[in-house]
Amino acid sequence: EDIAVVPCGVNLDLFRPLDKSKAREQLGLDPQGPLVLFVGRFAPLKGIERLLASMTCLRHHRRLRLVIVGGNGCDRPESVNLVRLSEELGIRDSVVFQGRIEQAKLPPFYSAADVLVVPSYYESFGLVALESLACGTPVVATRVGAMPDILRDGETGCVVPDGSPRSLAQGIDSVLNGCRARSADAIRASVLKYGWAHVASAIVDEAD
């Protein structure tokens, strides 16, 4: 009875839906093909290797691209290993290693994508999912952090039953097959309660 939990928040002024076509044009991405996005550190717990492996199960999606945002330079061991893995899996031509992007410049990436994937083995919360949803882009995630509480299966994305490449691929496939039927504004509405104004008010209320 002496413990209260206040969730992390998202900047709803910064992270908001942008026109998908214009976002892709701005970033130099394919205007038509399905686009999967990962945003995060290149750490083992982020599960990027199983996201890459899941791409081999999605070859039926023509012109599918995976854009990976993160890392500290293409010469870093973790970056080199991921590029090598994509080559070994035969998907190198379908993966774009974008490098590290400042947070303020992330909204066009979220809006350009059809789905953000959080393939992590562990997350304390999972802020990138909030940012993506605030931009109107659905999320496929493993059962980590706050993902089961944030995501509404079939509406704003899905939580996969396990983190295997096949499960991730099935989750991505389900979103890609229905992503154009979802309203960006409706997806954004699902996380309005996580806006900083609400979070700040909750902290003040608990402090009182």
PDB file of C-alpha atoms in Angstrom:
ATOM      1  CA  GLU A   1       0.000   0.000   0.000  1.00  0.00           C
ATOM      2  CA  ASP A   2       3.046   2.294   0.195  1.00  0.00           C
ATOM      3  CA  ILE A   3       4.076   1.729  -3.420  1.00  0.00           C
ATOM      4  CA  ALA A   4       2.787   3.532  -6.493  1.00  0.00           C
ATOM      5  CA  VAL A   5       3.913   3.007 -10.072  1.00  0.00           C
ATOM      6  CA  VAL A   6       4.073   5.869 -12.571  1.00  0.00           C
ATOM      7  CA  PRO A   7       4.941   4.786 -16.146  1.00  0.00           C
ATOM      8  CA  CYS A   8       7.542   6.290 -18.429  1.00  0.00           C
ATOM      9  CA  GLY A   9       6.271   8.959 -20.796  1.00  0.00           C
ATOM     10  CA  VAL A  10       6.601  10.091 -24.401  1.00  0.00           C
ATOM     11  CA  ASN A  11       6.897  13.547 -25.952  1.00  0.00           C
ATOM     12  CA  LEU A  12       3.664  13.743 -27.932  1.00  0.00           C
ATOM     13  CA  ASP A  13       4.681  17.058 -29.498  1.00  0.00           C
ATOM     14  CA  LEU A  14       7.802  15.533 -31.034  1.00  0.00           C
ATOM     15  CA  PHE A  15       6.467  12.077 -31.803  1.00  0.00           C
ATOM     16  CA  ARG A  16       3.387  12.467 -33.979  1.00  0.00           C
ATOM     17  CA  PRO A  17       2.198  11.010 -37.303  1.00  0.00           C
ATOM     18  CA  LEU A  18       3.785  12.363 -40.475  1.00  0.00           C
ATOM     19  CA  ASP A  19       2.785  11.668 -44.047  1.00  0.00           C
ATOM     20  CA  LYS A  20       4.281   8.237 -44.861  1.00  0.00           C
ATOM     21  CA  SER A  21       5.119   9.047 -48.488  1.00  0.00           C
ATOM     22  CA  LYS A  22       6.825  12.308 -47.588  1.00  0.00           C
ATOM     23  CA  ALA A  23       8.724  10.652 -44.738  1.00  0.00           C
ATOM     24  CA  ARG A  24      10.043   7.956 -47.090  1.00  0.00           C
ATOM     25  CA  GLU A  25      10.977  10.523 -49.706  1.00  0.00           C
ATOM     26  CA  GLN A  26      12.822  12.567 -47.070  1.00  0.00           C
ATOM     27  CA  LEU A  27      14.783   9.496 -45.956  1.00  0.00           C
ATOM     28  CA  GLY A  28      15.424   8.155 -49.449  1.00  0.00           C
ATOM     29  CA  LEU A  29      13.462   4.957 -48.826  1.00  0.00           C
ATOM     30  CA  ASP A  30      11.349   2.860 -51.208  1.00  0.00           C
ATOM     31  CA  PRO A  31       7.992   4.660 -51.555  1.00  0.00           C
ATOM     32  CA  GLN A  32       6.023   1.447 -52.064  1.00  0.00           C
ATOM     33  CA  GLY A  33       7.642  -1.624 -50.494  1.00  0.00           C
ATOM     34  CA  PRO A  34       6.832  -2.836 -46.971  1.00  0.00           C
ATOM     35  CA  LEU A  35       9.224  -1.410 -44.385  1.00  0.00           C
ATOM     36  CA  VAL A  36      10.149  -2.932 -41.013  1.00  0.00           C
ATOM     37  CA  LEU A  37      11.993  -0.784 -38.464  1.00  0.00           C
ATOM     38  CA  PHE A  38      14.266  -1.456 -35.492  1.00  0.00           C
ATOM     39  CA  VAL A  39      15.463   1.342 -33.209  1.00  0.00           C
ATOM     40  CA  GLY A  40      17.846   0.694 -30.339  1.00  0.00           C
ATOM     41  CA  ARG A  41      21.294  -0.103 -29.046  1.00  0.00           C
ATOM     42  CA  PHE A  42      23.366  -2.846 -30.620  1.00  0.00           C
ATOM     43  CA  ALA A  43      23.465  -4.898 -27.423  1.00  0.00           C
ATOM     44  CA  PRO A  44      22.947  -8.680 -27.200  1.00  0.00           C
ATOM     45  CA  LEU A  45      19.805  -8.272 -25.060  1.00  0.00           C
ATOM     46  CA  LYS A  46      18.117  -6.340 -27.892  1.00  0.00           C
ATOM     47  CA  GLY A  47      17.715  -9.538 -29.952  1.00  0.00           C
ATOM     48  CA  ILE A  48      18.630  -7.997 -33.301  1.00  0.00           C
ATOM     49  CA  GLU A  49      20.032 -11.303 -34.526  1.00  0.00           C
ATOM     50  CA  ARG A  50      16.649 -13.009 -34.267  1.00  0.00           C
ATOM     51  CA  LEU A  51      14.971 -10.098 -36.045  1.00  0.00           C
ATOM     52  CA  LEU A  52      17.446 -10.554 -38.901  1.00  0.00           C
ATOM     53  CA  ALA A  53      16.703 -14.291 -38.937  1.00  0.00           C
ATOM     54  CA  SER A  54      12.961 -13.568 -39.066  1.00  0.00           C
ATOM     55  CA  MET A  55      13.472 -11.765 -42.372  1.00  0.00           C
ATOM     56  CA  THR A  56      14.258 -15.100 -44.035  1.00  0.00           C
ATOM     57  CA  CYS A  57      10.658 -16.143 -43.291  1.00  0.00           C
ATOM     58  CA  LEU A  58       9.222 -13.042 -44.965  1.00  0.00           C
ATOM     59  CA  ARG A  59      10.604 -13.402 -48.488  1.00  0.00           C
ATOM     60  CA  HIS A  60       7.055 -13.577 -49.873  1.00  0.00           C
ATOM     61  CA  HIS A  61       6.754  -9.830 -49.225  1.00  0.00           C
ATOM     62  CA  ARG A  62       8.189  -8.292 -52.374  1.00  0.00           C
ATOM     63  CA  ARG A  63      10.596  -5.371 -51.869  1.00  0.00           C
ATOM     64  CA  LEU A  64      10.530  -5.842 -48.094  1.00  0.00           C
ATOM     65  CA  ARG A  65      13.164  -3.775 -46.300  1.00  0.00           C
ATOM     66  CA  LEU A  66      14.406  -3.822 -42.714  1.00  0.00           C
ATOM     67  CA  VAL A  67      15.815  -0.484 -41.543  1.00  0.00           C
ATOM     68  CA  ILE A  68      18.031  -0.742 -38.468  1.00  0.00           C
ATOM     69  CA  VAL A  69      18.657   2.490 -36.556  1.00  0.00           C
ATOM     70  CA  GLY A  70      21.361   2.370 -33.895  1.00  0.00           C
ATOM     71  CA  GLY A  71      24.959   1.462 -33.251  1.00  0.00           C
ATOM     72  CA  ASN A  72      28.060   3.544 -32.716  1.00  0.00           C
ATOM     73  CA  GLY A  73      29.677   3.298 -36.133  1.00  0.00           C
ATOM     74  CA  CYS A  74      30.008   0.742 -38.897  1.00  0.00           C
ATOM     75  CA  ASP A  75      33.500  -0.244 -37.737  1.00  0.00           C
ATOM     76  CA  ARG A  76      32.377  -1.285 -34.248  1.00  0.00           C
ATOM     77  CA  PRO A  77      32.465  -5.063 -33.575  1.00  0.00           C
ATOM     78  CA  GLU A  78      28.720  -5.265 -32.899  1.00  0.00           C
ATOM     79  CA  SER A  79      27.930  -3.524 -36.199  1.00  0.00           C
ATOM     80  CA  VAL A  80      30.380  -5.674 -38.144  1.00  0.00           C
ATOM     81  CA  ASN A  81      28.850  -8.833 -36.651  1.00  0.00           C
ATOM     82  CA  LEU A  82      25.311  -7.825 -37.612  1.00  0.00           C
ATOM     83  CA  VAL A  83      26.315  -6.978 -41.174  1.00  0.00           C
ATOM     84  CA  ARG A  84      28.121 -10.320 -41.422  1.00  0.00           C
ATOM     85  CA  LEU A  85      25.058 -12.157 -40.096  1.00  0.00           C
ATOM     86  CA  SER A  86      22.795 -10.471 -42.659  1.00  0.00           C
ATOM     87  CA  GLU A  87      25.194 -11.639 -45.369  1.00  0.00           C
ATOM     88  CA  GLU A  88      25.233 -15.200 -44.024  1.00  0.00           C
ATOM     89  CA  LEU A  89      21.420 -15.226 -43.969  1.00  0.00           C
ATOM     90  CA  GLY A  90      21.294 -14.026 -47.573  1.00  0.00           C
ATOM     91  CA  ILE A  91      19.301 -10.895 -46.736  1.00  0.00           C
ATOM     92  CA  ARG A  92      21.996  -8.199 -46.955  1.00  0.00           C
ATOM     93  CA  ASP A  93      20.259  -6.500 -49.892  1.00  0.00           C
ATOM     94  CA  SER A  94      17.079  -6.220 -47.824  1.00  0.00           C
ATOM     95  CA  VAL A  95      18.664  -4.604 -44.744  1.00  0.00           C
ATOM     96  CA  VAL A  96      19.542  -0.927 -44.363  1.00  0.00           C
ATOM     97  CA  PHE A  97      21.948  -0.125 -41.520  1.00  0.00           C
ATOM     98  CA  GLN A  98      21.105   3.513 -40.933  1.00  0.00           C
ATOM     99  CA  GLY A  99      23.490   4.178 -38.058  1.00  0.00           C
ATOM    100  CA  ARG A 100      22.795   6.191 -34.962  1.00  0.00           C
ATOM    101  CA  ILE A 101      20.091   8.869 -35.270  1.00  0.00           C
ATOM    102  CA  GLU A 102      19.429  11.660 -32.771  1.00  0.00           C
ATOM    103  CA  GLN A 103      16.101  11.293 -30.988  1.00  0.00           C
ATOM    104  CA  ALA A 104      14.744  14.533 -32.444  1.00  0.00           C
ATOM    105  CA  LYS A 105      15.249  13.105 -35.950  1.00  0.00           C
ATOM    106  CA  LEU A 106      13.499   9.780 -35.312  1.00  0.00           C
ATOM    107  CA  PRO A 107       9.847  10.722 -36.094  1.00  0.00           C
ATOM    108  CA  PRO A 108      10.276  10.442 -39.908  1.00  0.00           C
ATOM    109  CA  PHE A 109      11.663   6.917 -39.465  1.00  0.00           C
ATOM    110  CA  TYR A 110       8.704   5.825 -37.347  1.00  0.00           C
ATOM    111  CA  SER A 111       6.232   7.382 -39.790  1.00  0.00           C
ATOM    112  CA  ALA A 112       7.976   5.877 -42.813  1.00  0.00           C
ATOM    113  CA  ALA A 113       7.764   2.363 -41.353  1.00  0.00           C
ATOM    114  CA  ASP A 114       4.854  -0.047 -41.573  1.00  0.00           C
ATOM    115  CA  VAL A 115       5.854  -1.704 -38.303  1.00  0.00           C
ATOM    116  CA  LEU A 116       8.423  -1.278 -35.536  1.00  0.00           C
ATOM    117  CA  VAL A 117       9.830  -4.481 -34.046  1.00  0.00           C
ATOM    118  CA  VAL A 118      11.076  -4.849 -30.459  1.00  0.00           C
ATOM    119  CA  PRO A 119      12.746  -8.311 -30.504  1.00  0.00           C
ATOM    120  CA  SER A 120      14.425  -7.880 -27.105  1.00  0.00           C
ATOM    121  CA  TYR A 121      15.277 -10.544 -24.579  1.00  0.00           C
ATOM    122  CA  TYR A 122      14.823  -7.893 -21.882  1.00  0.00           C
ATOM    123  CA  GLU A 123      13.516  -4.341 -21.588  1.00  0.00           C
ATOM    124  CA  SER A 124      13.029  -2.284 -18.439  1.00  0.00           C
ATOM    125  CA  PHE A 125      10.128  -0.517 -20.190  1.00  0.00           C
ATOM    126  CA  GLY A 126      10.494  -0.165 -23.986  1.00  0.00           C
ATOM    127  CA  LEU A 127      10.296   3.533 -24.815  1.00  0.00           C
ATOM    128  CA  VAL A 128      10.749   3.058 -28.568  1.00  0.00           C
ATOM    129  CA  ALA A 129       7.377   1.323 -28.659  1.00  0.00           C
ATOM    130  CA  LEU A 130       5.714   4.395 -27.156  1.00  0.00           C
ATOM    131  CA  GLU A 131       7.482   6.636 -29.656  1.00  0.00           C
ATOM    132  CA  SER A 132       6.385   4.474 -32.575  1.00  0.00           C
ATOM    133  CA  LEU A 133       2.770   4.269 -31.446  1.00  0.00           C
ATOM    134  CA  ALA A 134       2.707   8.038 -30.860  1.00  0.00           C
ATOM    135  CA  CYS A 135       3.719   8.369 -34.537  1.00  0.00           C
ATOM    136  CA  GLY A 136       0.842   6.088 -35.542  1.00  0.00           C
ATOM    137  CA  THR A 137       2.987   3.059 -36.405  1.00  0.00           C
ATOM    138  CA  PRO A 138       2.085  -0.392 -35.003  1.00  0.00           C
ATOM    139  CA  VAL A 139       4.560  -2.476 -32.998  1.00  0.00           C
ATOM    140  CA  VAL A 140       5.469  -6.156 -32.846  1.00  0.00           C
ATOM    141  CA  ALA A 141       7.267  -7.044 -29.631  1.00  0.00           C
ATOM    142  CA  THR A 142       8.396  -9.879 -27.421  1.00  0.00           C
ATOM    143  CA  ARG A 143       6.834 -10.171 -23.973  1.00  0.00           C
ATOM    144  CA  VAL A 144       9.237  -7.793 -22.235  1.00  0.00           C
ATOM    145  CA  GLY A 145       8.981  -4.610 -20.195  1.00  0.00           C
ATOM    146  CA  ALA A 146       5.650  -2.842 -20.553  1.00  0.00           C
ATOM    147  CA  MET A 147       4.851  -4.329 -23.962  1.00  0.00           C
ATOM    148  CA  PRO A 148       1.890  -6.474 -22.778  1.00  0.00           C
ATOM    149  CA  ASP A 149       0.343  -3.360 -21.177  1.00  0.00           C
ATOM    150  CA  ILE A 150       1.040  -0.946 -24.032  1.00  0.00           C
ATOM    151  CA  LEU A 151       0.079  -3.045 -27.052  1.00  0.00           C
ATOM    152  CA  ARG A 152      -3.432  -4.064 -28.042  1.00  0.00           C
ATOM    153  CA  ASP A 153      -3.219  -7.257 -30.051  1.00  0.00           C
ATOM    154  CA  GLY A 154      -4.768  -6.871 -33.483  1.00  0.00           C
ATOM    155  CA  GLU A 155      -5.258  -3.124 -33.011  1.00  0.00           C
ATOM    156  CA  THR A 156      -1.903  -1.462 -32.382  1.00  0.00           C
ATOM    157  CA  GLY A 157       0.340  -4.441 -33.135  1.00  0.00           C
ATOM    158  CA  CYS A 158       0.965  -7.619 -31.182  1.00  0.00           C
ATOM    159  CA  VAL A 159       3.044  -9.326 -28.512  1.00  0.00           C
ATOM    160  CA  VAL A 160       4.502 -12.565 -29.869  1.00  0.00           C
ATOM    161  CA  PRO A 161       4.279 -15.721 -27.715  1.00  0.00           C
ATOM    162  CA  ASP A 162       8.053 -16.227 -27.847  1.00  0.00           C
ATOM    163  CA  GLY A 163      11.030 -14.493 -29.359  1.00  0.00           C
ATOM    164  CA  SER A 164      11.845 -17.055 -32.028  1.00  0.00           C
ATOM    165  CA  PRO A 165      12.479 -15.749 -35.545  1.00  0.00           C
ATOM    166  CA  ARG A 166       9.395 -17.617 -36.768  1.00  0.00           C
ATOM    167  CA  SER A 167       7.148 -16.017 -34.126  1.00  0.00           C
ATOM    168  CA  LEU A 168       8.525 -12.585 -34.911  1.00  0.00           C
ATOM    169  CA  ALA A 169       7.964 -13.202 -38.623  1.00  0.00           C
ATOM    170  CA  GLN A 170       4.364 -14.268 -37.991  1.00  0.00           C
ATOM    171  CA  GLY A 171       3.757 -11.125 -35.941  1.00  0.00           C
ATOM    172  CA  ILE A 172       5.320  -8.907 -38.605  1.00  0.00           C
ATOM    173  CA  ASP A 173       3.354 -10.699 -41.309  1.00  0.00           C
ATOM    174  CA  SER A 174       0.057 -10.172 -39.482  1.00  0.00           C
ATOM    175  CA  VAL A 175       0.711  -6.447 -39.123  1.00  0.00           C
ATOM    176  CA  LEU A 176       1.908  -5.995 -42.704  1.00  0.00           C
ATOM    177  CA  ASN A 177      -1.191  -7.730 -44.001  1.00  0.00           C
ATOM    178  CA  GLY A 178      -3.421  -5.324 -42.111  1.00  0.00           C
ATOM    179  CA  CYS A 179      -1.316  -2.214 -41.565  1.00  0.00           C
ATOM    180  CA  ARG A 180      -3.066  -0.124 -44.222  1.00  0.00           C
ATOM    181  CA  ALA A 181      -6.420  -0.746 -42.555  1.00  0.00           C
ATOM    182  CA  ARG A 182      -5.271   0.893 -39.324  1.00  0.00           C
ATOM    183  CA  SER A 183      -5.648   4.588 -38.671  1.00  0.00           C
ATOM    184  CA  ALA A 184      -2.462   6.340 -37.521  1.00  0.00           C
ATOM    185  CA  ASP A 185      -4.572   8.614 -35.328  1.00  0.00           C
ATOM    186  CA  ALA A 186      -6.283   5.629 -33.701  1.00  0.00           C
ATOM    187  CA  ILE A 187      -2.925   4.001 -32.967  1.00  0.00           C
ATOM    188  CA  ARG A 188      -1.619   7.270 -31.528  1.00  0.00           C
ATOM    189  CA  ALA A 189      -4.725   7.623 -29.354  1.00  0.00           C
ATOM    190  CA  SER A 190      -3.809   4.398 -27.555  1.00  0.00           C
ATOM    191  CA  VAL A 191      -0.787   6.079 -25.913  1.00  0.00           C
ATOM    192  CA  LEU A 192      -2.105   9.572 -25.191  1.00  0.00           C
ATOM    193  CA  LYS A 193      -2.237   8.699 -21.500  1.00  0.00           C
ATOM    194  CA  TYR A 194       1.549   8.297 -21.606  1.00  0.00           C
ATOM    195  CA  GLY A 195       2.089  11.939 -22.602  1.00  0.00           C
ATOM    196  CA  TRP A 196       4.474  13.828 -20.354  1.00  0.00           C
ATOM    197  CA  ALA A 197       1.710  16.070 -19.012  1.00  0.00           C
ATOM    198  CA  HIS A 198      -0.168  13.031 -17.670  1.00  0.00           C
ATOM    199  CA  VAL A 199       2.995  11.443 -16.297  1.00  0.00           C
ATOM    200  CA  ALA A 200       4.053  14.676 -14.583  1.00  0.00           C
ATOM    201  CA  SER A 201       0.599  15.058 -13.027  1.00  0.00           C
ATOM    202  CA  ALA A 202       0.734  11.494 -11.730  1.00  0.00           C
ATOM    203  CA  ILE A 203       4.123  12.157 -10.113  1.00  0.00           C
ATOM    204  CA  VAL A 204       2.828  15.357  -8.504  1.00  0.00           C
ATOM    205  CA  ASP A 205      -0.250  13.552  -7.218  1.00  0.00           C
ATOM    206  CA  GLU A 206       1.887  10.858  -5.624  1.00  0.00           C
ATOM    207  CA  ALA A 207       4.227  13.452  -4.128  1.00  0.00           C
ATOM    208  CA  ASP A 208       1.269  15.129  -2.441  1.00  0.00           C
TER     209      ASP A 208
END
